[in-house]
Short mmCIF file of C-alpha atoms and ligand atoms in Angstrom, two decimals:
data_model
loop_
_atom_site.label_atom_id
_atom_site.label_comp_id
_atom_site.label_asym_id
_atom_site.label_seq_id
_atom_site.Cartn_x
_atom_site.Cartn_y
_atom_site.Cartn_z
CA UNK T 410 -76.70 -12.21 -15.11
CA UNK T 411 -78.47 -14.11 -12.32
CA UNK T 412 -82.25 -14.33 -12.73
CA UNK T 413 -84.79 -15.47 -10.16
CA UNK T 414 -87.83 -16.96 -11.88
CA UNK T 415 -90.78 -17.52 -9.54
CA UNK T 416 -93.30 -20.15 -10.62
CA UNK T 417 -90.80 -21.57 -13.12
CA UNK T 418 -92.33 -25.06 -12.99
CA UNK T 419 -95.68 -23.84 -14.32
CA UNK T 420 -96.78 -23.48 -17.93
CA UNK T 421 -95.36 -20.08 -18.92
CA UNK T 422 -92.55 -20.07 -16.35
CA UNK T 423 -91.10 -23.36 -17.64
CA UNK T 424 -91.41 -22.24 -21.26
CA UNK T 425 -89.65 -19.01 -20.23
CA UNK T 426 -86.76 -20.88 -18.54
CA UNK T 427 -86.30 -23.12 -21.60
CA UNK T 428 -86.43 -20.08 -23.89
CA UNK T 429 -83.96 -18.10 -21.77
CA UNK T 430 -81.43 -20.92 -21.39
CA UNK T 431 -81.56 -21.52 -25.15
CA UNK T 432 -80.94 -17.86 -25.95
CA UNK T 433 -78.67 -16.77 -23.08
CA UNK T 434 -76.82 -19.94 -22.01
CA UNK T 435 -74.30 -18.14 -19.78
CA UNK T 436 -76.98 -16.60 -17.52
CA UNK T 437 -77.83 -18.32 -14.23
CA UNK T 438 -81.46 -19.20 -13.54
CA UNK T 439 -82.84 -19.82 -10.04
CA UNK T 440 -86.33 -21.31 -10.16
CA UNK T 441 -88.38 -20.82 -6.96
CA UNK T 442 -91.54 -22.89 -7.11
CA UNK T 443 -93.86 -24.39 -4.51
CA UNK T 444 -94.92 -27.17 -6.90
CA UNK T 445 -98.65 -26.75 -6.44
CA UNK T 446 -100.92 -28.97 -8.55
CA UNK T 447 -99.90 -26.73 -11.52
CA UNK T 448 -96.12 -27.00 -11.06
CA UNK T 449 -94.37 -29.83 -12.88
CA UNK T 450 -90.59 -30.34 -12.91
CA UNK T 451 -90.95 -32.73 -15.85
CA UNK T 452 -91.31 -29.61 -18.02
CA UNK T 453 -87.69 -28.77 -17.16
CA UNK T 454 -86.08 -32.17 -17.41
CA UNK T 455 -83.95 -31.06 -20.40
CA UNK T 456 -82.17 -28.41 -18.26
CA UNK T 457 -82.20 -30.00 -14.80
CA UNK T 458 -78.51 -31.01 -14.98
CA UNK T 459 -77.35 -27.75 -16.53
CA UNK T 460 -74.86 -26.12 -14.11
CA UNK T 461 -76.53 -22.72 -14.72
CA UNK T 462 -79.95 -23.95 -13.56
CA UNK T 463 -80.91 -24.22 -9.87
CA UNK T 464 -84.24 -25.27 -8.40
CA UNK T 465 -85.50 -24.18 -4.98
CA UNK T 466 -88.61 -25.95 -3.77
CA UNK T 467 -90.20 -23.11 -1.83
CA UNK T 468 -93.13 -20.81 -1.32
CA UNK T 469 -93.24 -17.08 -2.14
CA UNK T 470 -95.32 -16.76 1.05
CA UNK T 471 -92.38 -18.04 3.11
CA UNK T 472 -89.87 -15.33 4.02
CA UNK T 473 -87.00 -17.79 4.52
CA UNK T 474 -87.52 -19.37 1.09
CA UNK T 475 -87.73 -15.95 -0.53
CA UNK T 476 -84.63 -14.55 1.22
CA UNK T 477 -82.63 -17.63 0.25
CA UNK T 478 -83.76 -17.40 -3.39
CA UNK T 479 -83.05 -13.65 -3.63
CA UNK T 480 -79.34 -13.89 -2.68
CA UNK T 481 -77.08 -12.41 -5.38
CA UNK T 482 -79.98 -11.99 -7.84
CA UNK T 483 -79.90 -9.25 -10.50
CA UNK T 484 -83.37 -9.66 -12.02
CA UNK T 485 -86.63 -11.19 -10.77
CA UNK T 486 -89.22 -12.45 -13.26
CA UNK T 487 -92.34 -13.10 -11.21
CA UNK T 488 -94.73 -15.70 -12.66
CA UNK T 489 -95.74 -17.57 -9.48
CA UNK T 490 -99.48 -17.32 -8.97
CA UNK T 491 -102.71 -19.20 -8.70
CA UNK T 492 -103.79 -18.79 -12.32
CA UNK T 493 -107.14 -20.49 -13.04
CA UNK T 494 -110.32 -18.38 -12.98
CA UNK T 495 -112.66 -21.34 -12.25
CA UNK T 496 -110.61 -22.37 -9.21
CA UNK T 497 -110.63 -18.75 -7.98
CA UNK T 498 -114.43 -18.83 -7.96
CA UNK T 499 -114.34 -21.89 -5.69
CA UNK T 500 -111.41 -20.87 -3.45
CA UNK T 501 -110.71 -17.14 -3.60
CA UNK T 502 -108.61 -17.11 -0.40
CA UNK T 503 -105.81 -19.14 -2.06
CA UNK T 504 -105.60 -16.46 -4.76
CA UNK T 505 -105.45 -13.53 -2.34
CA UNK T 506 -102.64 -15.23 -0.44
CA UNK T 507 -100.45 -16.36 -3.35
CA UNK T 508 -101.10 -13.49 -5.77
CA UNK T 509 -101.31 -10.49 -3.44
CA UNK T 510 -99.52 -11.40 -0.20
CA UNK T 511 -96.93 -13.51 -2.07
CA UNK T 512 -96.15 -10.59 -4.39
CA UNK T 513 -95.79 -8.20 -1.44
CA UNK T 514 -93.32 -10.57 0.29
CA UNK T 515 -91.25 -10.79 -2.90
CA UNK T 516 -91.34 -7.00 -3.35
CA UNK T 517 -90.04 -6.44 0.20
CA UNK T 518 -87.19 -8.86 -0.41
CA UNK T 519 -86.45 -7.21 -3.77
CA UNK T 520 -86.13 -3.80 -2.08
CA UNK T 521 -83.92 -5.25 0.66
CA UNK T 522 -81.66 -6.99 -1.87
CA UNK T 523 -81.45 -3.95 -4.21
CA UNK T 524 -82.70 -5.98 -7.18
CA UNK T 525 -81.88 -4.27 -10.51
CA UNK T 526 -85.22 -5.16 -12.10
CA UNK T 527 -88.42 -6.69 -10.75
CA UNK T 528 -90.57 -7.80 -13.67
CA UNK T 529 -94.16 -8.67 -12.83
CA UNK T 530 -96.05 -10.98 -15.19
CA UNK T 531 -99.70 -10.01 -15.22
CA UNK T 532 -102.84 -10.45 -17.24
CA UNK T 533 -105.20 -8.54 -19.53
CA UNK T 534 -108.05 -9.77 -17.28
CA UNK T 535 -107.39 -6.86 -14.89
CA UNK T 536 -109.14 -4.62 -17.45
CA UNK T 537 -112.44 -6.50 -17.20
CA UNK T 538 -114.63 -7.41 -20.14
CA UNK T 539 -115.42 -5.95 -23.58
CA UNK T 540 -118.72 -6.35 -25.42
CA UNK T 541 -118.71 -8.55 -28.51
CA UNK T 542 -119.47 -5.57 -30.75
CA UNK T 543 -116.71 -3.38 -29.20
CA UNK T 544 -114.11 -2.24 -31.69
CA UNK T 545 -111.82 -0.82 -28.97
CA UNK T 546 -109.19 -2.96 -27.23
CA UNK T 547 -107.48 -2.91 -23.84
CA UNK T 548 -104.36 -0.77 -23.64
CA UNK T 549 -102.03 0.54 -20.93
CA UNK T 550 -104.40 3.43 -20.14
CA UNK T 551 -107.56 1.30 -19.78
CA UNK T 552 -109.12 1.55 -16.31
CA UNK T 553 -108.84 -1.52 -14.10
CA UNK T 554 -112.15 -3.38 -13.75
CA UNK T 555 -111.43 -6.97 -12.61
CA UNK T 556 -114.49 -9.23 -12.40
CA UNK T 557 -113.27 -12.52 -10.91
CA UNK T 558 -111.36 -13.27 -7.71
CA UNK T 559 -108.41 -14.28 -9.93
CA UNK T 560 -108.31 -11.03 -11.90
CA UNK T 561 -108.98 -8.95 -8.76
CA UNK T 562 -106.00 -10.60 -7.06
CA UNK T 563 -103.79 -9.93 -10.11
CA UNK T 564 -105.02 -6.31 -10.18
CA UNK T 565 -104.08 -6.00 -6.48
CA UNK T 566 -100.61 -7.34 -7.24
CA UNK T 567 -100.16 -4.87 -10.15
CA UNK T 568 -101.05 -1.96 -7.86
CA UNK T 569 -98.57 -3.15 -5.24
CA UNK T 570 -95.79 -3.43 -7.81
CA UNK T 571 -96.43 0.16 -8.98
CA UNK T 572 -96.61 1.33 -5.35
CA UNK T 573 -93.13 -0.12 -4.67
CA UNK T 574 -91.81 1.82 -7.67
CA UNK T 575 -93.33 5.09 -6.44
CA UNK T 576 -92.57 4.59 -2.75
CA UNK T 577 -89.26 2.69 -2.62
CA UNK T 578 -87.83 3.38 -6.10
CA UNK T 579 -87.82 -0.35 -6.84
CA UNK T 580 -87.03 -0.64 -10.58
CA UNK T 581 -90.10 -2.47 -11.84
CA UNK T 582 -91.76 -3.31 -15.15
CA UNK T 583 -95.15 -4.98 -15.70
CA UNK T 584 -96.61 -6.87 -18.66
CA UNK T 585 -100.35 -7.54 -19.03
CA UNK T 586 -100.76 -10.41 -21.45
CA UNK T 587 -103.70 -12.14 -23.13
CA UNK T 588 -104.46 -15.90 -23.19
CA UNK T 589 -101.45 -18.12 -23.86
CA UNK T 590 -101.48 -21.59 -25.41
CA UNK T 591 -98.74 -24.13 -26.18
CA UNK T 592 -96.75 -27.04 -24.77
CA UNK T 593 -96.88 -27.85 -21.02
CA UNK T 594 -100.15 -26.01 -20.35
CA UNK T 595 -102.10 -27.64 -17.54
CA UNK T 596 -105.23 -29.32 -18.95
CA UNK T 597 -107.64 -27.34 -16.79
CA UNK T 598 -107.36 -24.43 -19.28
CA UNK T 599 -109.61 -24.42 -22.35
CA UNK T 600 -107.21 -25.43 -25.16
CA UNK T 601 -105.29 -28.30 -23.47
CA UNK T 602 -108.48 -29.51 -21.77
CA UNK T 603 -110.25 -29.66 -25.13
CA UNK T 604 -107.35 -31.41 -26.90
CA UNK T 605 -106.76 -34.03 -24.20
CA UNK T 606 -110.48 -34.70 -23.74
CA UNK T 607 -110.87 -35.47 -27.45
CA UNK T 608 -107.73 -37.64 -27.39
CA UNK T 609 -109.41 -39.57 -24.55
CA UNK T 610 -112.63 -39.90 -26.57
CA UNK T 611 -114.47 -37.38 -24.37
CA UNK T 612 -116.42 -34.24 -25.27
CA UNK T 613 -115.25 -30.63 -25.11
CA UNK T 614 -117.22 -28.73 -22.42
CA UNK T 615 -118.11 -25.30 -23.85
CA UNK T 616 -119.37 -22.78 -21.30
CA UNK T 617 -122.67 -20.96 -21.97
CA UNK T 618 -123.36 -20.10 -25.62
CA UNK T 619 -119.67 -20.43 -26.60
CA UNK T 620 -119.61 -16.89 -28.00
CA UNK T 621 -116.83 -15.73 -25.70
CA UNK T 622 -113.75 -14.24 -27.30
CA UNK T 623 -110.12 -14.51 -26.18
CA UNK T 624 -106.97 -13.03 -27.76
CA UNK T 625 -104.81 -16.15 -28.15
CA UNK T 626 -101.01 -15.87 -28.06
CA UNK T 627 -98.47 -18.67 -28.53
CA UNK T 628 -96.43 -18.98 -25.32
CA UNK T 629 -93.06 -18.38 -26.99
CA UNK T 630 -94.27 -14.99 -28.20
CA UNK T 631 -95.03 -14.11 -24.57
CA UNK T 632 -91.47 -15.16 -23.58
CA UNK T 633 -90.04 -13.00 -26.41
CA UNK T 634 -92.08 -10.04 -25.19
CA UNK T 635 -90.77 -10.38 -21.61
CA UNK T 636 -87.25 -10.66 -23.05
CA UNK T 637 -87.80 -7.37 -24.96
CA UNK T 638 -89.09 -5.64 -21.81
CA UNK T 639 -86.16 -6.87 -19.70
CA UNK T 640 -83.64 -5.75 -22.31
CA UNK T 641 -85.20 -2.53 -23.62
CA UNK T 642 -88.22 -1.69 -21.44
CA UNK T 643 -88.39 1.50 -19.43
CA UNK T 644 -88.40 1.18 -15.64
CA UNK T 645 -91.79 1.97 -14.08
CA UNK T 646 -93.67 1.17 -17.32
CA UNK T 647 -96.41 -1.27 -18.21
CA UNK T 648 -96.63 -3.04 -21.57
CA UNK T 649 -99.72 -4.81 -22.93
CA UNK T 650 -99.11 -8.02 -24.89
CA UNK T 651 -101.63 -9.72 -27.17
CA UNK T 652 -102.04 -12.05 -30.10
CA UNK T 653 -103.30 -11.63 -33.61
CA UNK T 654 -106.47 -13.70 -33.60
CA UNK T 655 -109.30 -11.47 -34.68
CA UNK T 656 -112.36 -12.25 -32.56
CA UNK T 657 -112.22 -16.05 -32.59
CA UNK T 658 -114.82 -17.35 -30.14
CA UNK T 659 -114.54 -20.47 -27.99
CA UNK T 660 -116.92 -22.44 -30.19
CA UNK T 661 -114.70 -21.75 -33.21
CA UNK T 662 -111.59 -22.77 -31.22
CA UNK T 663 -113.33 -26.03 -30.21
CA UNK T 664 -114.33 -26.70 -33.84
CA UNK T 665 -110.78 -26.04 -35.07
CA UNK T 666 -109.42 -28.57 -32.55
CA UNK T 667 -112.03 -31.14 -33.63
CA UNK T 668 -111.23 -30.61 -37.28
CA UNK T 669 -107.46 -31.08 -36.70
CA UNK T 670 -108.27 -34.28 -34.80
CA UNK T 671 -110.71 -35.40 -37.54
CA UNK T 672 -113.74 -35.44 -35.26
CA UNK T 673 -117.19 -33.96 -35.81
CA UNK T 674 -119.16 -31.42 -33.79
CA UNK T 675 -120.93 -34.13 -31.76
CA UNK T 676 -117.82 -33.86 -29.53
CA UNK T 677 -119.02 -30.44 -28.35
CA UNK T 678 -121.08 -30.29 -25.17
CA UNK T 679 -122.59 -27.03 -23.97
CA UNK T 680 -122.30 -26.84 -20.18
CA UNK T 681 -123.26 -24.43 -17.41
CA UNK T 682 -121.66 -21.02 -17.82
CA UNK T 683 -118.88 -19.64 -15.62
CA UNK T 684 -120.30 -17.09 -13.12
CA UNK T 685 -119.31 -13.53 -14.13
CA UNK T 686 -117.82 -14.88 -17.38
CA UNK T 687 -115.93 -12.07 -19.19
CA UNK T 688 -117.40 -11.83 -22.71
CA UNK T 689 -114.38 -10.67 -24.64
CA UNK T 690 -110.70 -9.75 -24.31
CA UNK T 691 -108.75 -7.93 -27.02
CA UNK T 692 -105.38 -6.29 -26.53
CA UNK T 693 -103.84 -3.33 -28.31
CA UNK T 694 -100.11 -4.12 -28.30
CA UNK T 695 -98.98 -1.07 -30.29
CA UNK T 696 -96.91 0.37 -27.38
CA UNK T 697 -94.59 -2.65 -27.10
CA UNK T 698 -94.41 -2.82 -30.91
CA UNK T 699 -93.57 0.87 -31.41
CA UNK T 700 -91.23 1.23 -28.43
CA UNK T 701 -89.53 -2.18 -28.22
CA UNK T 702 -90.06 -3.69 -31.68
CA UNK T 703 -92.06 -6.74 -30.49
CA UNK T 704 -94.93 -8.33 -32.37
CA UNK T 705 -96.42 -11.85 -32.28
CA UNK T 706 -94.73 -14.18 -34.78
CA UNK T 707 -96.70 -17.40 -34.37
CA UNK T 708 -99.96 -17.72 -36.35
CA UNK T 709 -102.87 -19.16 -34.40
CA UNK T 710 -103.96 -21.91 -36.83
CA UNK T 711 -100.39 -23.16 -37.43
CA UNK T 712 -99.39 -23.17 -33.77
CA UNK T 713 -102.69 -24.56 -32.54
CA UNK T 714 -102.03 -27.50 -34.87
CA UNK T 715 -98.44 -27.85 -33.58
CA UNK T 716 -99.77 -27.68 -30.00
CA UNK T 717 -102.25 -30.47 -30.77
CA UNK T 718 -99.35 -32.56 -32.16
CA UNK T 719 -97.36 -31.86 -28.99
CA UNK T 720 -100.20 -33.22 -26.80
CA UNK T 721 -100.61 -36.20 -29.15
CA UNK T 722 -96.88 -36.97 -28.86
CA UNK T 723 -96.65 -36.36 -25.12
CA UNK T 724 -99.49 -38.50 -23.88
CA UNK T 725 -97.50 -39.70 -20.87
CA UNK T 726 -97.08 -36.08 -19.69
CA UNK T 727 -100.78 -35.22 -19.69
CA UNK T 728 -102.05 -38.65 -18.62
CA UNK T 729 -99.94 -38.38 -15.46
CA UNK T 730 -101.16 -34.83 -14.88
CA UNK T 731 -104.80 -35.88 -15.36
CA UNK T 732 -104.73 -38.30 -12.42
CA UNK T 733 -105.41 -37.83 -8.70
CA UNK T 734 -106.25 -34.24 -7.76
CA UNK T 735 -107.23 -33.42 -11.35
CA UNK T 736 -110.04 -35.99 -11.36
CA UNK T 737 -111.44 -34.60 -8.13
CA UNK T 738 -111.32 -31.09 -9.61
CA UNK T 739 -112.93 -32.24 -12.90
CA UNK T 740 -115.80 -33.89 -11.07
CA UNK T 741 -116.40 -30.80 -8.95
CA UNK T 742 -116.24 -28.46 -11.97
CA UNK T 743 -118.05 -30.53 -14.64
CA UNK T 744 -120.00 -33.03 -12.57
CA UNK T 745 -118.46 -36.17 -14.11
CA UNK T 746 -115.09 -37.88 -14.61
P1 NAD J 1965 -99.53 -21.99 -13.89
O1 NAD J 1965 -100.69 -22.15 -12.98
O2 NAD J 1965 -99.31 -22.96 -14.99
O3 NAD J 1965 -98.18 -21.96 -13.03
C1 NAD J 1965 -98.06 -21.28 -11.81
C2 NAD J 1965 -96.78 -21.76 -11.12
O4 NAD J 1965 -96.63 -21.01 -9.90
C3 NAD J 1965 -96.81 -23.23 -10.73
O5 NAD J 1965 -95.58 -23.84 -11.06
C4 NAD J 1965 -97.00 -23.20 -9.21
O6 NAD J 1965 -96.42 -24.31 -8.55
C5 NAD J 1965 -96.30 -21.89 -8.85
N1 NAD J 1965 -96.81 -21.32 -7.59
C6 NAD J 1965 -98.11 -21.08 -7.25
N2 NAD J 1965 -98.17 -20.57 -6.00
C7 NAD J 1965 -96.89 -20.48 -5.55
C8 NAD J 1965 -96.30 -20.04 -4.35
N3 NAD J 1965 -97.06 -19.61 -3.32
N4 NAD J 1965 -94.95 -20.05 -4.23
C9 NAD J 1965 -94.17 -20.50 -5.26
N5 NAD J 1965 -94.68 -20.97 -6.43
C10 NAD J 1965 -96.02 -20.95 -6.57
O7 NAD J 1965 -99.63 -20.50 -14.44
P2 NAD J 1965 -99.26 -19.91 -15.88
O8 NAD J 1965 -100.40 -20.08 -16.79
O9 NAD J 1965 -97.92 -20.40 -16.25
O10 NAD J 1965 -99.19 -18.35 -15.51
C11 NAD J 1965 -97.98 -17.80 -15.00
C12 NAD J 1965 -98.19 -16.33 -14.71
O11 NAD J 1965 -98.60 -15.66 -15.89
C13 NAD J 1965 -99.28 -16.05 -13.68
O12 NAD J 1965 -98.86 -14.97 -12.87
C14 NAD J 1965 -100.49 -15.64 -14.52
O13 NAD J 1965 -101.32 -14.75 -13.81
C15 NAD J 1965 -99.80 -14.95 -15.68
N6 NAD J 1965 -100.54 -14.98 -16.97
C16 NAD J 1965 -100.99 -16.17 -17.48
C17 NAD J 1965 -101.60 -16.20 -18.73
C18 NAD J 1965 -102.10 -17.49 -19.35
O14 NAD J 1965 -102.75 -17.45 -20.39
N7 NAD J 1965 -101.81 -18.66 -18.78
C19 NAD J 1965 -101.78 -15.00 -19.44
C20 NAD J 1965 -101.33 -13.80 -18.86
C21 NAD J 1965 -100.70 -13.82 -17.63
O1 DAU J 1966 -106.39 -13.50 -20.46
C1 DAU J 1966 -105.30 -14.05 -19.76
C2 DAU J 1966 -105.80 -15.14 -18.84
O2 DAU J 1966 -106.15 -16.24 -19.66
C3 DAU J 1966 -104.77 -15.55 -17.79
O3 DAU J 1966 -104.52 -14.46 -16.94
C4 DAU J 1966 -105.28 -16.74 -16.97
O4 DAU J 1966 -104.27 -17.18 -16.08
C5 DAU J 1966 -105.64 -17.86 -17.92
O5 DAU J 1966 -106.19 -18.93 -17.19
C6 DAU J 1966 -106.64 -17.38 -18.99
O6 DAU J 1966 -107.94 -17.12 -18.41
P1 DAU J 1966 -109.31 -17.58 -19.13
O7 DAU J 1966 -110.35 -17.70 -18.10
O8 DAU J 1966 -109.59 -16.74 -20.32
O9 DAU J 1966 -108.82 -19.02 -19.67
P2 DAU J 1966 -109.52 -20.46 -19.70
O10 DAU J 1966 -108.61 -21.35 -20.51
O11 DAU J 1966 -109.95 -20.93 -18.38
O12 DAU J 1966 -110.83 -20.17 -20.57
C7 DAU J 1966 -110.75 -19.67 -21.89
C8 DAU J 1966 -112.16 -19.48 -22.40
O13 DAU J 1966 -112.77 -20.77 -22.57
C9 DAU J 1966 -113.06 -18.74 -21.43
O14 DAU J 1966 -114.00 -17.96 -22.16
C10 DAU J 1966 -113.79 -19.84 -20.68
C11 DAU J 1966 -113.94 -20.92 -21.74
N1 DAU J 1966 -113.96 -22.32 -21.24
C12 DAU J 1966 -112.98 -22.70 -20.38
C13 DAU J 1966 -112.94 -24.00 -19.90
C14 DAU J 1966 -111.88 -24.45 -18.94
C15 DAU J 1966 -114.93 -23.18 -21.68
O15 DAU J 1966 -115.81 -22.82 -22.50
N2 DAU J 1966 -114.89 -24.47 -21.21
C16 DAU J 1966 -113.96 -24.91 -20.33
O16 DAU J 1966 -114.02 -26.11 -19.91
#
């Protein structure tokens, strides 16, 4: 099988390529990535000389790059996107272009090339926000209610993918997943930012009151879920993916990180809240469990600790990433370096 992975140099895309090549070594992987600030080929150095791995430095917004990448492809797994909510608040146009227009260009090429499966990697954020006291969770029938430019652009891309199924019979599947954590995550996102800040002797910036809840999932569980959907999922269907953390708020996550790193709560700094900050995400993943036999295997406390060890042992990786553009971004976002 020949798989085109878009955004394969990012956090989840690179973990997915490493997972796939470990489990299905005879498949061919084509990685199309623009290498934005979030793309990092270092994540893939262990496979770069593998004859079944090919990298194309290109943009999903560029028709030539996309046509070249699509040649002879059986399956597309589409990760490429602008992915950070805070950046979307500052520069929404980048998100509309990459996430909506980029997806439409890929979909057109997928139709033209008679792709056997177009799998779109999306987010639980398209469903909006729950209240802290809500007992219900997001599921595949929840109405869309995106509240940030990022989630609105992902919602737009989901609608396009479904429209290409209905209109052009393109065999699609979609997954809407909750917050991932693990190795190679760019340190603009909460968990790696918190870990690397503490390793640098800096504080963890906690937005607002810190009582915001996310449904954390170890990245390999996300890769396993996409694998299950590619192998056993029904064309035209959507599957929600989530973790098994029960209502752990950001303050608790920050305190867990500090306790693993043997630091006290003075390393927590409450900072200005994110505009339109979604209070809580929680995902009901019973459909993918009942129909495809998937469930999360990695426990939050154990794999948070392993993730902290990974950042401790891979200081060169994140120190390099935290230079240049990152420092400019950090200053703009948090008002200091
Ligand atoms: P990331 O920001 O780490 O990586 C995105 C990758 O896409 C980068 O390698 C970047 O260079 C590439 N890219 C961006 N624009 C491109 C373009 N125009 N052409 C080609 N490549 C481009 O993101 P991530 O956290 O790995 O997320 C991957 C996907 O999963 C995204 O679609 C995101 O919406 C979705 N998702 C993420 C999470 C999460 O918790 N991180 C959860 C659910 C869904
Ligand atoms: O739910 C899935 C989504 O999870 C993905 O679609 C997105 O691509 C991914 O970025 C993530 O979005 P969040 O906005 O939930 O993730 P982030 O790591 O930015 O923030 C997690 C929580 O931590 C959120 O409530 C905001 C808070 N936070 C974040 C940062 C960066 C802080 O309190 N301080 C911070 O400095």
